[in-house]
Amino acid sequence: MAAPLPRDPIADAQRNWEQHGWADVAAPMAAITAIMRTQQILLARIEGALKPFGLTFARYELLALLSFARSGALPMNKASALLQVHPTSVTNAVDRLEGSGLVARSPHPTDGRTTLIELTAEGRIVAKRATAVLNAEVFGQSGFAPADVDQLIRILGAFRRNAGDFTD
Amino acid sequence: MAAPLPRDPIADAQRNWEQHGWADVAAPMAAITAIMRTQQILLARIEGALKPFGLTFARYELLALLSFARSGALPMNKASALLQVHPTSVTNAVDRLEGSGLVARSPHPTDGRTTLIELTAEGRIVAKRATAVLNAEVFGQSGFAPADVDQLIRILGAFRRNAGDFTD
DNA sequence: GCAATATACTAGGACATCCAAGGGTTTGGA
DNA sequence: TCCAAACCCTTGGATGTCCTAGTATATTGC
């Protein structure tokens, strides 16, 4: 781990923005930059927790999504939509998960264009174990105060809705 | 742009967590997942705004950092520390920015191991213009309420300090 | 003073993301 | 009915991030 900096680099950036005549957008700039950095920290923790399973976050998300599907299977385009990533990213994740024997591709019964992805027995087990580890090591020790978690869910939920993620 | 989903997929995930006996970590899971998704949305906006300049966010951050340095130059390791990214990422960004003529490498006057990166005249101009566009198109239209911006800065600032980013 | 350790940068590899383009399958309007 | 438009998935390319390893230069300690 890199040594801590003596000062918050984002707070410094915010001050720089204010001193260069961009005070009106200095705060949003700082908030957005902080989101970028926080994502980086969280992603590193998540990947670290998943490493023993040979999983990355992208692959884990797909496994978790499938494990919650009633039938344990989903069309690729559906997975792409729900995970909100590009179809090619799903193709990539499925290729690797299939190589590890955690999911399997199967043709859609009625639509020849569609491919279904399905959890294998081993995939279901790995998904469960990986979730347990993530819950214990990452989500359970996020470092966010409960009240702040609620704030984040509210603020980011509104942002995502506003960005067109969902209409709910 | 993908069509909006009828329901918030993260709220769904949170419900799934609660129904599977992980209610104690369902909220932090949702908050963290929301941060990941929000980062993705913001990054896409930023990259879109920077595209006309032939810049990516990683390269822009380096340009902006240099533009605020007193001398307009910084050692690579210093840039790596301040941007909080791996040294190889800085090498990558500098390679490309150097190729575009926006920065230049020069040897450190006293330490033979160190390489200084310096803004070129054109680099300084591009940094200024790109910042103006980012301020206008992204930071100035974040969609976050002012009070929420303050909340984000506070919550994520505490998180980053707690994660060891800085000691300030 | 010199060897051992530490630091700085870069090369190569693994992954993830997106975009653009291509080939196969369905759907829908003329 | 039939062909064009729409849709689905995959391939190939560009970028970014990190890790590991290797080379070169500094610093430290005996």
mmCIF file of C-alpha atoms (C1' of nucleotides) in Angstrom:
data_model
loop_
_atom_site.group_PDB
_atom_site.id
_atom_site.type_symbol
_atom_site.label_atom_id
_atom_site.label_comp_id
_atom_site.label_asym_id
_atom_site.label_seq_id
_atom_site.Cartn_x
_atom_site.Cartn_y
_atom_site.Cartn_z
ATOM 1 C CA MET A 1 0.000 0.000 0.000
ATOM 2 C CA ALA A 2 1.294 3.440 -0.867
ATOM 3 C CA ALA A 3 2.207 5.706 2.000
ATOM 4 C CA PRO A 4 -0.583 8.138 2.947
ATOM 5 C CA LEU A 5 -0.212 11.638 1.582
ATOM 6 C CA PRO A 6 0.174 14.445 4.078
ATOM 7 C CA ARG A 7 -2.780 16.276 2.544
ATOM 8 C CA ASP A 8 -5.973 15.347 0.721
ATOM 9 C CA PRO A 9 -5.136 15.737 -2.976
ATOM 10 C CA ILE A 10 -8.788 16.265 -3.864
ATOM 11 C CA ALA A 11 -9.189 19.056 -1.336
ATOM 12 C CA ASP A 12 -6.086 20.603 -2.879
ATOM 13 C CA ALA A 13 -7.619 20.331 -6.323
ATOM 14 C CA GLN A 14 -10.768 21.990 -5.044
ATOM 15 C CA ARG A 15 -8.707 24.877 -3.694
ATOM 16 C CA ASN A 16 -6.908 25.165 -7.016
ATOM 17 C CA TRP A 17 -10.236 25.346 -8.806
ATOM 18 C CA GLU A 18 -11.409 28.094 -6.492
ATOM 19 C CA GLN A 19 -8.241 30.089 -6.974
ATOM 20 C CA HIS A 20 -8.457 29.911 -10.742
ATOM 21 C CA GLY A 21 -11.884 31.436 -10.975
ATOM 22 C CA TRP A 22 -13.889 28.234 -11.154
ATOM 23 C CA ALA A 23 -15.307 28.428 -7.653
ATOM 24 C CA ASP A 24 -18.805 27.765 -8.959
ATOM 25 C CA VAL A 25 -17.913 24.229 -10.025
ATOM 26 C CA ALA A 26 -15.130 23.486 -7.548
ATOM 27 C CA ALA A 27 -17.368 21.539 -5.170
ATOM 28 C CA PRO A 28 -19.006 19.297 -7.792
ATOM 29 C CA MET A 29 -15.541 18.709 -9.273
ATOM 30 C CA ALA A 30 -14.302 17.582 -5.860
ATOM 31 C CA ALA A 31 -17.332 15.372 -5.287
ATOM 32 C CA ILE A 32 -16.980 13.725 -8.679
ATOM 33 C CA THR A 33 -13.256 13.206 -8.281
ATOM 34 C CA ALA A 34 -13.889 11.700 -4.863
ATOM 35 C CA ILE A 35 -16.362 9.269 -6.394
ATOM 36 C CA MET A 36 -13.762 8.209 -8.938
ATOM 37 C CA ARG A 37 -11.169 7.615 -6.265
ATOM 38 C CA THR A 38 -13.562 5.853 -3.907
ATOM 39 C CA GLN A 39 -14.591 3.503 -6.670
ATOM 40 C CA GLN A 40 -10.941 2.674 -7.237
ATOM 41 C CA ILE A 41 -10.413 1.860 -3.550
ATOM 42 C CA LEU A 42 -13.545 -0.244 -3.310
ATOM 43 C CA LEU A 43 -12.804 -2.095 -6.510
ATOM 44 C CA ALA A 44 -9.353 -3.011 -5.214
ATOM 45 C CA ARG A 45 -10.871 -4.383 -1.995
ATOM 46 C CA ILE A 46 -13.465 -6.356 -3.897
ATOM 47 C CA GLU A 47 -10.969 -7.814 -6.338
ATOM 48 C CA GLY A 48 -8.738 -8.763 -3.445
ATOM 49 C CA ALA A 49 -11.561 -10.622 -1.737
ATOM 50 C CA LEU A 50 -12.521 -12.412 -4.949
ATOM 51 C CA LYS A 51 -9.020 -13.372 -6.008
ATOM 52 C CA PRO A 52 -8.994 -16.673 -4.070
ATOM 53 C CA PHE A 53 -12.008 -17.733 -6.133
ATOM 54 C CA GLY A 54 -10.361 -16.879 -9.418
ATOM 55 C CA LEU A 55 -13.058 -14.259 -9.926
ATOM 56 C CA THR A 56 -13.018 -10.603 -10.850
ATOM 57 C CA PHE A 57 -15.785 -8.193 -9.919
ATOM 58 C CA ALA A 58 -17.211 -8.288 -13.428
ATOM 59 C CA ARG A 59 -17.433 -12.050 -13.368
ATOM 60 C CA TYR A 60 -18.771 -12.114 -9.832
ATOM 61 C CA GLU A 61 -21.543 -9.696 -10.722
ATOM 62 C CA LEU A 62 -22.645 -11.970 -13.511
ATOM 63 C CA LEU A 63 -22.567 -15.035 -11.261
ATOM 64 C CA ALA A 64 -24.551 -13.216 -8.583
ATOM 65 C CA LEU A 65 -27.099 -12.033 -11.096
ATOM 66 C CA LEU A 66 -27.597 -15.551 -12.389
ATOM 67 C CA SER A 67 -27.878 -16.957 -8.885
ATOM 68 C CA PHE A 68 -30.866 -14.700 -8.254
ATOM 69 C CA ALA A 69 -32.608 -15.546 -11.508
ATOM 70 C CA ARG A 70 -35.577 -17.852 -10.928
ATOM 71 C CA SER A 71 -34.418 -20.357 -13.518
ATOM 72 C CA GLY A 72 -30.725 -19.783 -12.947
ATOM 73 C CA ALA A 73 -30.416 -18.723 -16.576
ATOM 74 C CA LEU A 74 -30.617 -15.417 -18.440
ATOM 75 C CA PRO A 75 -30.250 -14.270 -22.024
ATOM 76 C CA MET A 76 -26.987 -12.423 -22.592
ATOM 77 C CA ASN A 77 -28.740 -9.242 -23.623
ATOM 78 C CA LYS A 78 -30.792 -9.319 -20.444
ATOM 79 C CA ALA A 79 -27.651 -9.705 -18.366
ATOM 80 C CA SER A 80 -26.074 -6.855 -20.268
ATOM 81 C CA ALA A 81 -29.046 -4.620 -19.521
ATOM 82 C CA LEU A 82 -29.282 -5.516 -15.841
ATOM 83 C CA LEU A 83 -25.552 -5.209 -15.220
ATOM 84 C CA GLN A 84 -25.557 -2.033 -17.289
ATOM 85 C CA VAL A 85 -22.449 -2.880 -19.218
ATOM 86 C CA HIS A 86 -21.725 -3.216 -22.919
ATOM 87 C CA PRO A 87 -22.718 -6.522 -24.532
ATOM 88 C CA THR A 88 -19.104 -7.214 -25.409
ATOM 89 C CA SER A 89 -18.213 -7.050 -21.738
ATOM 90 C CA VAL A 90 -20.722 -9.790 -21.035
ATOM 91 C CA THR A 91 -19.337 -11.869 -23.877
ATOM 92 C CA ASN A 92 -15.898 -11.484 -22.352
ATOM 93 C CA ALA A 93 -17.056 -12.432 -18.836
ATOM 94 C CA VAL A 94 -19.040 -15.416 -20.078
ATOM 95 C CA ASP A 95 -16.078 -16.651 -22.101
ATOM 96 C CA ARG A 96 -13.924 -16.741 -18.998
ATOM 97 C CA LEU A 97 -16.576 -18.088 -16.638
ATOM 98 C CA GLU A 98 -17.389 -20.777 -19.144
ATOM 99 C CA GLY A 99 -13.706 -21.624 -19.322
ATOM 100 C CA SER A 100 -13.708 -22.017 -15.547
ATOM 101 C CA GLY A 101 -16.769 -24.221 -15.700
ATOM 102 C CA LEU A 102 -18.918 -21.837 -13.668
ATOM 103 C CA VAL A 103 -21.479 -21.038 -16.348
ATOM 104 C CA ALA A 104 -22.601 -22.635 -19.590
ATOM 105 C CA ARG A 105 -24.028 -21.216 -22.790
ATOM 106 C CA SER A 106 -27.134 -22.760 -24.287
ATOM 107 C CA PRO A 107 -29.287 -21.807 -27.249
ATOM 108 C CA HIS A 108 -32.541 -19.986 -26.623
ATOM 109 C CA PRO A 109 -35.461 -22.370 -27.190
ATOM 110 C CA THR A 110 -37.424 -20.059 -29.481
ATOM 111 C CA ASP A 111 -35.140 -17.221 -30.578
ATOM 112 C CA GLY A 112 -32.163 -18.327 -32.622
ATOM 113 C CA ARG A 113 -30.375 -15.031 -32.088
ATOM 114 C CA THR A 114 -30.306 -15.335 -28.336
ATOM 115 C CA THR A 115 -27.867 -17.227 -26.135
ATOM 116 C CA LEU A 116 -28.768 -18.208 -22.594
ATOM 117 C CA ILE A 117 -26.185 -18.278 -19.852
ATOM 118 C CA GLU A 118 -26.754 -20.689 -17.053
ATOM 119 C CA LEU A 119 -25.036 -21.377 -13.748
ATOM 120 C CA THR A 120 -23.400 -24.774 -13.436
ATOM 121 C CA ALA A 121 -23.598 -26.628 -10.131
ATOM 122 C CA GLU A 122 -20.086 -25.498 -9.359
ATOM 123 C CA GLY A 123 -20.936 -21.964 -10.398
ATOM 124 C CA ARG A 124 -23.741 -21.870 -7.889
ATOM 125 C CA ILE A 125 -21.450 -23.026 -5.113
ATOM 126 C CA VAL A 126 -18.716 -20.556 -5.985
ATOM 127 C CA ALA A 127 -21.246 -17.721 -6.192
ATOM 128 C CA LYS A 128 -22.473 -18.518 -2.715
ATOM 129 C CA ARG A 129 -19.018 -18.734 -1.200
ATOM 130 C CA ALA A 130 -17.764 -15.621 -2.915
ATOM 131 C CA THR A 131 -20.806 -13.700 -1.715
ATOM 132 C CA ALA A 132 -20.149 -14.805 1.838
ATOM 133 C CA VAL A 133 -16.586 -13.548 1.649
ATOM 134 C CA LEU A 134 -17.580 -10.259 0.041
ATOM 135 C CA ASN A 135 -20.243 -9.706 2.692
ATOM 136 C CA ALA A 136 -17.788 -10.399 5.482
ATOM 137 C CA GLU A 137 -14.699 -8.652 4.157
ATOM 138 C CA VAL A 138 -16.021 -5.774 2.092
ATOM 139 C CA PHE A 139 -19.683 -4.896 2.562
ATOM 140 C CA GLY A 140 -19.587 -5.635 6.274
ATOM 141 C CA GLN A 141 -16.527 -3.454 6.764
ATOM 142 C CA SER A 142 -17.152 -0.631 4.367
ATOM 143 C CA GLY A 143 -16.207 1.999 6.868
ATOM 144 C CA PHE A 144 -19.321 3.996 6.033
ATOM 145 C CA ALA A 145 -21.504 5.030 8.942
ATOM 146 C CA PRO A 146 -25.022 3.595 8.656
ATOM 147 C CA ALA A 147 -26.517 7.046 8.231
ATOM 148 C CA ASP A 148 -24.010 7.818 5.494
ATOM 149 C CA VAL A 149 -24.886 4.588 3.715
ATOM 150 C CA ASP A 150 -28.472 5.800 3.571
ATOM 151 C CA GLN A 151 -27.335 9.152 2.252
ATOM 152 C CA LEU A 152 -25.270 7.517 -0.460
ATOM 153 C CA ILE A 153 -28.123 5.285 -1.527
ATOM 154 C CA ARG A 154 -30.438 8.273 -1.702
ATOM 155 C CA ILE A 155 -28.055 10.665 -3.469
ATOM 156 C CA LEU A 156 -26.667 8.172 -5.950
ATOM 157 C CA GLY A 157 -30.070 6.637 -6.536
ATOM 158 C CA ALA A 158 -31.420 10.028 -7.589
ATOM 159 C CA PHE A 159 -28.376 10.594 -9.749
ATOM 160 C CA ARG A 160 -28.731 7.265 -11.527
ATOM 161 C CA ARG A 161 -32.427 7.798 -12.118
ATOM 162 C CA ASN A 162 -31.670 11.254 -13.465
ATOM 163 C CA ALA A 163 -28.959 9.808 -15.699
ATOM 164 C CA GLY A 164 -31.511 7.511 -17.305
ATOM 165 C CA ASP A 165 -30.578 4.231 -15.666
ATOM 166 C CA PHE A 166 -34.158 3.444 -14.661
ATOM 167 C CA THR A 167 -37.587 5.009 -14.492
ATOM 168 C CA ASP A 168 -38.847 3.330 -11.342
ATOM 169 C CA MET B 1 -27.865 5.102 -24.893
ATOM 170 C CA ALA B 2 -29.509 2.012 -23.490
ATOM 171 C CA ALA B 3 -33.207 2.230 -22.723
ATOM 172 C CA PRO B 4 -33.947 2.903 -19.042
ATOM 173 C CA LEU B 5 -34.846 -0.136 -16.991
ATOM 174 C CA PRO B 6 -38.299 -0.257 -15.462
ATOM 175 C CA ARG B 7 -36.807 -0.802 -12.024
ATOM 176 C CA ASP B 8 -33.619 0.134 -10.211
ATOM 177 C CA PRO B 9 -31.381 -2.939 -10.520
ATOM 178 C CA ILE B 10 -29.424 -1.974 -7.415
ATOM 179 C CA ALA B 11 -32.562 -1.668 -5.317
ATOM 180 C CA ASP B 12 -33.499 -5.111 -6.600
ATOM 181 C CA ALA B 13 -30.123 -6.455 -5.567
ATOM 182 C CA GLN B 14 -30.572 -4.946 -2.128
ATOM 183 C CA ARG B 15 -33.928 -6.719 -1.790
ATOM 184 C CA ASN B 16 -32.321 -9.963 -2.895
ATOM 185 C CA TRP B 17 -29.659 -9.574 -0.246
ATOM 186 C CA GLU B 18 -32.272 -8.997 2.411
ATOM 187 C CA GLN B 19 -34.271 -12.020 1.342
ATOM 188 C CA HIS B 20 -31.248 -14.291 1.455
ATOM 189 C CA GLY B 21 -30.374 -13.571 5.040
ATOM 190 C CA TRP B 22 -27.781 -10.895 4.448
ATOM 191 C CA ALA B 23 -29.923 -7.986 5.582
ATOM 192 C CA ASP B 24 -27.119 -6.703 7.795
ATOM 193 C CA VAL B 25 -24.916 -5.871 4.805
ATOM 194 C CA ALA B 26 -27.587 -5.237 2.184
ATOM 195 C CA ALA B 27 -27.458 -1.463 2.542
ATOM 196 C CA PRO B 28 -23.648 -1.109 2.325
ATOM 197 C CA MET B 29 -23.720 -3.494 -0.643
ATOM 198 C CA ALA B 30 -26.246 -1.249 -2.369
ATOM 199 C CA ALA B 31 -24.273 1.897 -1.567
ATOM 200 C CA ILE B 32 -21.042 0.408 -2.861
ATOM 201 C CA THR B 33 -22.663 -0.935 -5.993
ATOM 202 C CA ALA B 34 -24.203 2.486 -6.581
ATOM 203 C CA ILE B 35 -20.781 4.083 -6.298
ATOM 204 C CA MET B 36 -19.434 1.692 -8.916
ATOM 205 C CA ARG B 37 -22.253 2.467 -11.303
ATOM 206 C CA THR B 38 -22.125 6.221 -10.696
ATOM 207 C CA GLN B 39 -18.427 6.221 -11.429
ATOM 208 C CA GLN B 40 -19.136 4.490 -14.710
ATOM 209 C CA ILE B 41 -21.720 7.103 -15.707
ATOM 210 C CA LEU B 42 -19.505 10.020 -14.737
ATOM 211 C CA LEU B 43 -16.480 8.578 -16.471
ATOM 212 C CA ALA B 44 -18.464 8.202 -19.682
ATOM 213 C CA ARG B 45 -19.545 11.851 -19.498
ATOM 214 C CA ILE B 46 -16.020 13.009 -18.822
ATOM 215 C CA GLU B 47 -14.506 10.957 -21.628
ATOM 216 C CA GLY B 48 -17.165 12.286 -23.963
ATOM 217 C CA ALA B 49 -16.311 15.858 -23.091
ATOM 218 C CA LEU B 50 -12.582 15.230 -23.506
ATOM 219 C CA LYS B 51 -12.779 13.306 -26.754
ATOM 220 C CA PRO B 52 -12.605 16.429 -28.974
ATOM 221 C CA PHE B 53 -9.230 17.160 -27.386
ATOM 222 C CA GLY B 54 -7.894 13.686 -28.013
ATOM 223 C CA LEU B 55 -7.688 13.257 -24.260
ATOM 224 C CA THR B 56 -8.862 10.594 -21.850
ATOM 225 C CA PHE B 57 -9.574 11.245 -18.190
ATOM 226 C CA ALA B 58 -6.300 9.684 -17.138
ATOM 227 C CA ARG B 59 -4.331 11.935 -19.454
ATOM 228 C CA TYR B 60 -6.395 14.985 -18.523
ATOM 229 C CA GLU B 61 -5.762 14.428 -14.832
ATOM 230 C CA LEU B 62 -2.057 14.409 -15.455
ATOM 231 C CA LEU B 63 -2.230 17.566 -17.566
ATOM 232 C CA ALA B 64 -4.317 19.316 -14.918
ATOM 233 C CA LEU B 65 -1.927 18.271 -12.183
ATOM 234 C CA LEU B 66 1.035 19.641 -14.105
ATOM 235 C CA SER B 67 -0.777 22.865 -14.872
ATOM 236 C CA PHE B 68 -1.122 23.538 -11.152
ATOM 237 C CA ALA B 69 2.491 22.732 -10.338
ATOM 238 C CA ARG B 70 4.485 25.869 -9.630
ATOM 239 C CA SER B 71 7.190 25.012 -12.115
ATOM 240 C CA GLY B 72 4.907 23.187 -14.531
ATOM 241 C CA ALA B 73 6.974 20.057 -14.009
ATOM 242 C CA LEU B 74 6.784 17.096 -11.651
ATOM 243 C CA PRO B 75 8.752 13.901 -11.113
ATOM 244 C CA MET B 76 6.845 10.852 -12.324
ATOM 245 C CA ASN B 77 6.779 9.303 -8.878
ATOM 246 C CA LYS B 78 5.289 12.476 -7.458
ATOM 247 C CA ALA B 79 2.587 12.468 -10.108
ATOM 248 C CA SER B 80 1.900 8.821 -9.385
ATOM 249 C CA ALA B 81 1.484 9.566 -5.691
ATOM 250 C CA LEU B 82 -0.726 12.611 -6.180
ATOM 251 C CA LEU B 83 -2.938 10.966 -8.780
ATOM 252 C CA GLN B 84 -2.985 7.831 -6.644
ATOM 253 C CA VAL B 85 -2.418 5.482 -9.509
ATOM 254 C CA HIS B 86 0.219 2.858 -10.208
ATOM 255 C CA PRO B 87 3.534 4.140 -11.606
ATOM 256 C CA THR B 88 3.030 2.128 -14.761
ATOM 257 C CA SER B 89 -0.203 3.987 -15.392
ATOM 258 C CA VAL B 90 1.683 7.257 -15.322
ATOM 259 C CA THR B 91 4.292 5.871 -17.688
ATOM 260 C CA ASN B 92 1.479 4.906 -20.032
ATOM 261 C CA ALA B 93 -0.189 8.330 -19.862
ATOM 262 C CA VAL B 94 3.092 10.175 -20.312
ATOM 263 C CA ASP B 95 3.979 8.040 -23.324
ATOM 264 C CA ARG B 96 0.782 9.073 -25.049
ATOM 265 C CA LEU B 97 0.816 12.707 -23.976
ATOM 266 C CA GLU B 98 4.416 12.946 -25.094
ATOM 267 C CA GLY B 99 3.397 11.455 -28.412
ATOM 268 C CA SER B 100 0.760 14.163 -28.744
ATOM 269 C CA GLY B 101 3.300 16.829 -27.882
ATOM 270 C CA LEU B 102 1.478 17.931 -24.740
ATOM 271 C CA VAL B 103 4.179 16.991 -22.240
ATOM 272 C CA ALA B 104 7.902 16.308 -22.388
ATOM 273 C CA ARG B 105 10.218 14.128 -20.343
ATOM 274 C CA SER B 106 13.433 15.568 -18.982
ATOM 275 C CA PRO B 107 16.075 14.155 -16.668
ATOM 276 C CA HIS B 108 16.065 15.193 -13.044
ATOM 277 C CA PRO B 109 18.963 17.603 -12.392
ATOM 278 C CA THR B 110 20.324 15.760 -9.371
ATOM 279 C CA ASP B 111 18.735 12.317 -9.224
ATOM 280 C CA GLY B 112 19.569 10.111 -12.168
ATOM 281 C CA ARG B 113 16.740 7.738 -11.386
ATOM 282 C CA THR B 114 14.063 10.349 -11.689
ATOM 283 C CA THR B 115 12.322 11.647 -14.788
ATOM 284 C CA LEU B 116 10.532 14.985 -14.797
ATOM 285 C CA ILE B 117 7.403 15.515 -16.836
ATOM 286 C CA GLU B 118 6.767 18.998 -18.029
ATOM 287 C CA LEU B 119 3.911 20.702 -19.833
ATOM 288 C CA THR B 120 4.682 21.967 -23.305
ATOM 289 C CA ALA B 121 3.228 25.271 -24.429
ATOM 290 C CA GLU B 122 0.581 23.396 -26.338
ATOM 291 C CA GLY B 123 -0.069 21.164 -23.369
ATOM 292 C CA ARG B 124 -0.794 24.181 -21.229
ATOM 293 C CA ILE B 125 -3.269 25.516 -23.754
ATOM 294 C CA VAL B 126 -5.031 22.187 -24.174
ATOM 295 C CA ALA B 127 -5.236 21.736 -20.404
ATOM 296 C CA LYS B 128 -6.913 25.106 -20.057
ATOM 297 C CA ARG B 129 -9.417 24.488 -22.827
ATOM 298 C CA ALA B 130 -10.234 20.984 -21.684
ATOM 299 C CA THR B 131 -10.810 22.242 -18.161
ATOM 300 C CA ALA B 132 -13.199 24.882 -19.436
ATOM 301 C CA VAL B 133 -15.216 22.255 -21.283
ATOM 302 C CA LEU B 134 -15.240 19.860 -18.352
ATOM 303 C CA ASN B 135 -16.371 22.624 -16.023
ATOM 304 C CA ALA B 136 -19.162 23.623 -18.364
ATOM 305 C CA GLU B 137 -20.363 20.234 -19.522
ATOM 306 C CA VAL B 138 -19.710 17.926 -16.605
ATOM 307 C CA PHE B 139 -18.958 19.566 -13.281
ATOM 308 C CA GLY B 140 -21.419 22.390 -13.893
ATOM 309 C CA GLN B 141 -24.174 19.964 -14.766
ATOM 310 C CA SER B 142 -23.542 17.103 -12.398
ATOM 311 C CA GLY B 143 -27.158 16.813 -11.413
ATOM 312 C CA PHE B 144 -26.208 16.696 -7.746
ATOM 313 C CA ALA B 145 -28.000 19.143 -5.467
ATOM 314 C CA PRO B 146 -25.550 21.528 -3.755
ATOM 315 C CA ALA B 147 -26.343 20.076 -0.355
ATOM 316 C CA ASP B 148 -25.726 16.572 -1.693
ATOM 317 C CA VAL B 149 -22.395 17.650 -3.129
ATOM 318 C CA ASP B 150 -21.384 18.678 0.365
ATOM 319 C CA GLN B 151 -22.568 15.369 1.739
ATOM 320 C CA LEU B 152 -20.573 13.452 -0.850
ATOM 321 C CA ILE B 153 -17.433 15.436 -0.156
ATOM 322 C CA ARG B 154 -17.828 14.816 3.558
ATOM 323 C CA ILE B 155 -18.711 11.120 3.376
ATOM 324 C CA LEU B 156 -16.180 10.168 0.724
ATOM 325 C CA GLY B 157 -13.509 12.359 2.288
ATOM 326 C CA ALA B 158 -13.863 10.456 5.546
ATOM 327 C CA PHE B 159 -13.810 7.187 3.665
ATOM 328 C CA ARG B 160 -10.650 8.046 1.769
ATOM 329 C CA ARG B 161 -8.894 9.214 4.917
ATOM 330 C CA ASN B 162 -9.957 6.028 6.648
ATOM 331 C CA ALA B 163 -8.704 3.993 3.703
ATOM 332 C CA GLY B 164 -5.249 5.494 4.123
ATOM 333 C CA ASP B 165 -5.220 7.932 1.229
ATOM 334 C CA PHE B 166 -4.059 10.824 3.381
ATOM 335 C CA THR B 167 -3.517 11.811 6.992
ATOM 336 C CA ASP B 168 -4.480 15.456 6.767
ATOM 337 C "C1'" DG C 1 34.948 2.228 0.296
ATOM 338 C "C1'" DC C 2 32.037 -1.245 -1.172
ATOM 339 C "C1'" DA C 3 28.369 -4.399 -0.912
ATOM 340 C "C1'" DA C 4 23.449 -4.690 0.284
ATOM 341 C "C1'" DT C 5 19.212 -2.417 0.204
ATOM 342 C "C1'" DA C 6 16.011 0.931 -1.508
ATOM 343 C "C1'" DT C 7 14.042 3.759 -5.090
ATOM 344 C "C1'" DA C 8 12.614 5.134 -9.987
ATOM 345 C "C1'" DC C 9 11.066 4.012 -14.312
ATOM 346 C "C1'" DT C 10 9.835 0.786 -18.000
ATOM 347 C "C1'" DA C 11 8.608 -3.646 -20.455
ATOM 348 C "C1'" DG C 12 5.399 -7.369 -20.844
ATOM 349 C "C1'" DG C 13 1.182 -9.694 -19.533
ATOM 350 C "C1'" DA C 14 -3.618 -10.231 -17.681
ATOM 351 C "C1'" DC C 15 -8.248 -8.054 -17.456
ATOM 352 C "C1'" DA C 16 -11.939 -4.930 -18.112
ATOM 353 C "C1'" DT C 17 -14.456 -1.410 -20.861
ATOM 354 C "C1'" DC C 18 -15.996 0.652 -24.931
ATOM 355 C "C1'" DC C 19 -16.616 1.222 -30.042
ATOM 356 C "C1'" DA C 20 -17.011 -0.367 -34.838
ATOM 357 C "C1'" DA C 21 -18.009 -3.927 -37.843
ATOM 358 C "C1'" DG C 22 -19.640 -8.465 -39.368
ATOM 359 C "C1'" DG C 23 -22.677 -12.576 -39.733
ATOM 360 C "C1'" DG C 24 -26.855 -14.958 -38.444
ATOM 361 C "C1'" DT C 25 -31.952 -14.646 -37.038
ATOM 362 C "C1'" DT C 26 -36.499 -12.313 -36.599
ATOM 363 C "C1'" DT C 27 -39.771 -9.157 -37.432
ATOM 364 C "C1'" DG C 28 -42.642 -6.176 -40.004
ATOM 365 C "C1'" DG C 29 -44.336 -3.467 -43.729
ATOM 366 C "C1'" DA C 30 -44.949 -3.213 -48.867
ATOM 367 C "C1'" DT D 1 -44.780 -13.496 -49.609
ATOM 368 C "C1'" DC D 2 -40.420 -11.358 -49.253
ATOM 369 C "C1'" DC D 3 -36.859 -8.106 -48.481
ATOM 370 C "C1'" DA D 4 -35.279 -4.384 -45.559
ATOM 371 C "C1'" DA D 5 -34.734 -3.026 -40.926
ATOM 372 C "C1'" DA D 6 -34.016 -4.418 -36.260
ATOM 373 C "C1'" DC D 7 -31.874 -7.291 -33.019
ATOM 374 C "C1'" DC D 8 -28.255 -10.535 -30.896
ATOM 375 C "C1'" DC D 9 -23.778 -12.037 -30.216
ATOM 376 C "C1'" DT D 10 -18.862 -12.174 -31.390
ATOM 377 C "C1'" DT D 11 -14.443 -10.550 -33.175
ATOM 378 C "C1'" DG D 12 -10.826 -7.154 -33.391
ATOM 379 C "C1'" DG D 13 -8.818 -2.859 -31.865
ATOM 380 C "C1'" DA D 14 -7.838 0.998 -28.585
ATOM 381 C "C1'" DT D 15 -7.259 2.441 -23.648
ATOM 382 C "C1'" DG D 16 -6.665 2.149 -18.858
ATOM 383 C "C1'" DT D 17 -5.358 -0.367 -14.528
ATOM 384 C "C1'" DC D 18 -2.657 -3.409 -11.972
ATOM 385 C "C1'" DC D 19 1.141 -6.836 -11.104
ATOM 386 C "C1'" DT D 20 5.682 -8.876 -11.753
ATOM 387 C "C1'" DA D 21 10.182 -8.492 -13.211
ATOM 388 C "C1'" DG D 22 14.242 -6.143 -14.877
ATOM 389 C "C1'" DT D 23 17.589 -2.237 -15.363
ATOM 390 C "C1'" DA D 24 19.712 1.789 -13.629
ATOM 391 C "C1'" DT D 25 20.824 4.977 -9.945
ATOM 392 C "C1'" DA D 26 21.076 6.320 -4.776
ATOM 393 C "C1'" DT D 27 21.568 5.574 -0.214
ATOM 394 C "C1'" DT D 28 23.017 2.945 3.855
ATOM 395 C "C1'" DG D 29 25.610 0.352 6.827
ATOM 396 C "C1'" DC D 30 29.561 -2.322 8.040
#
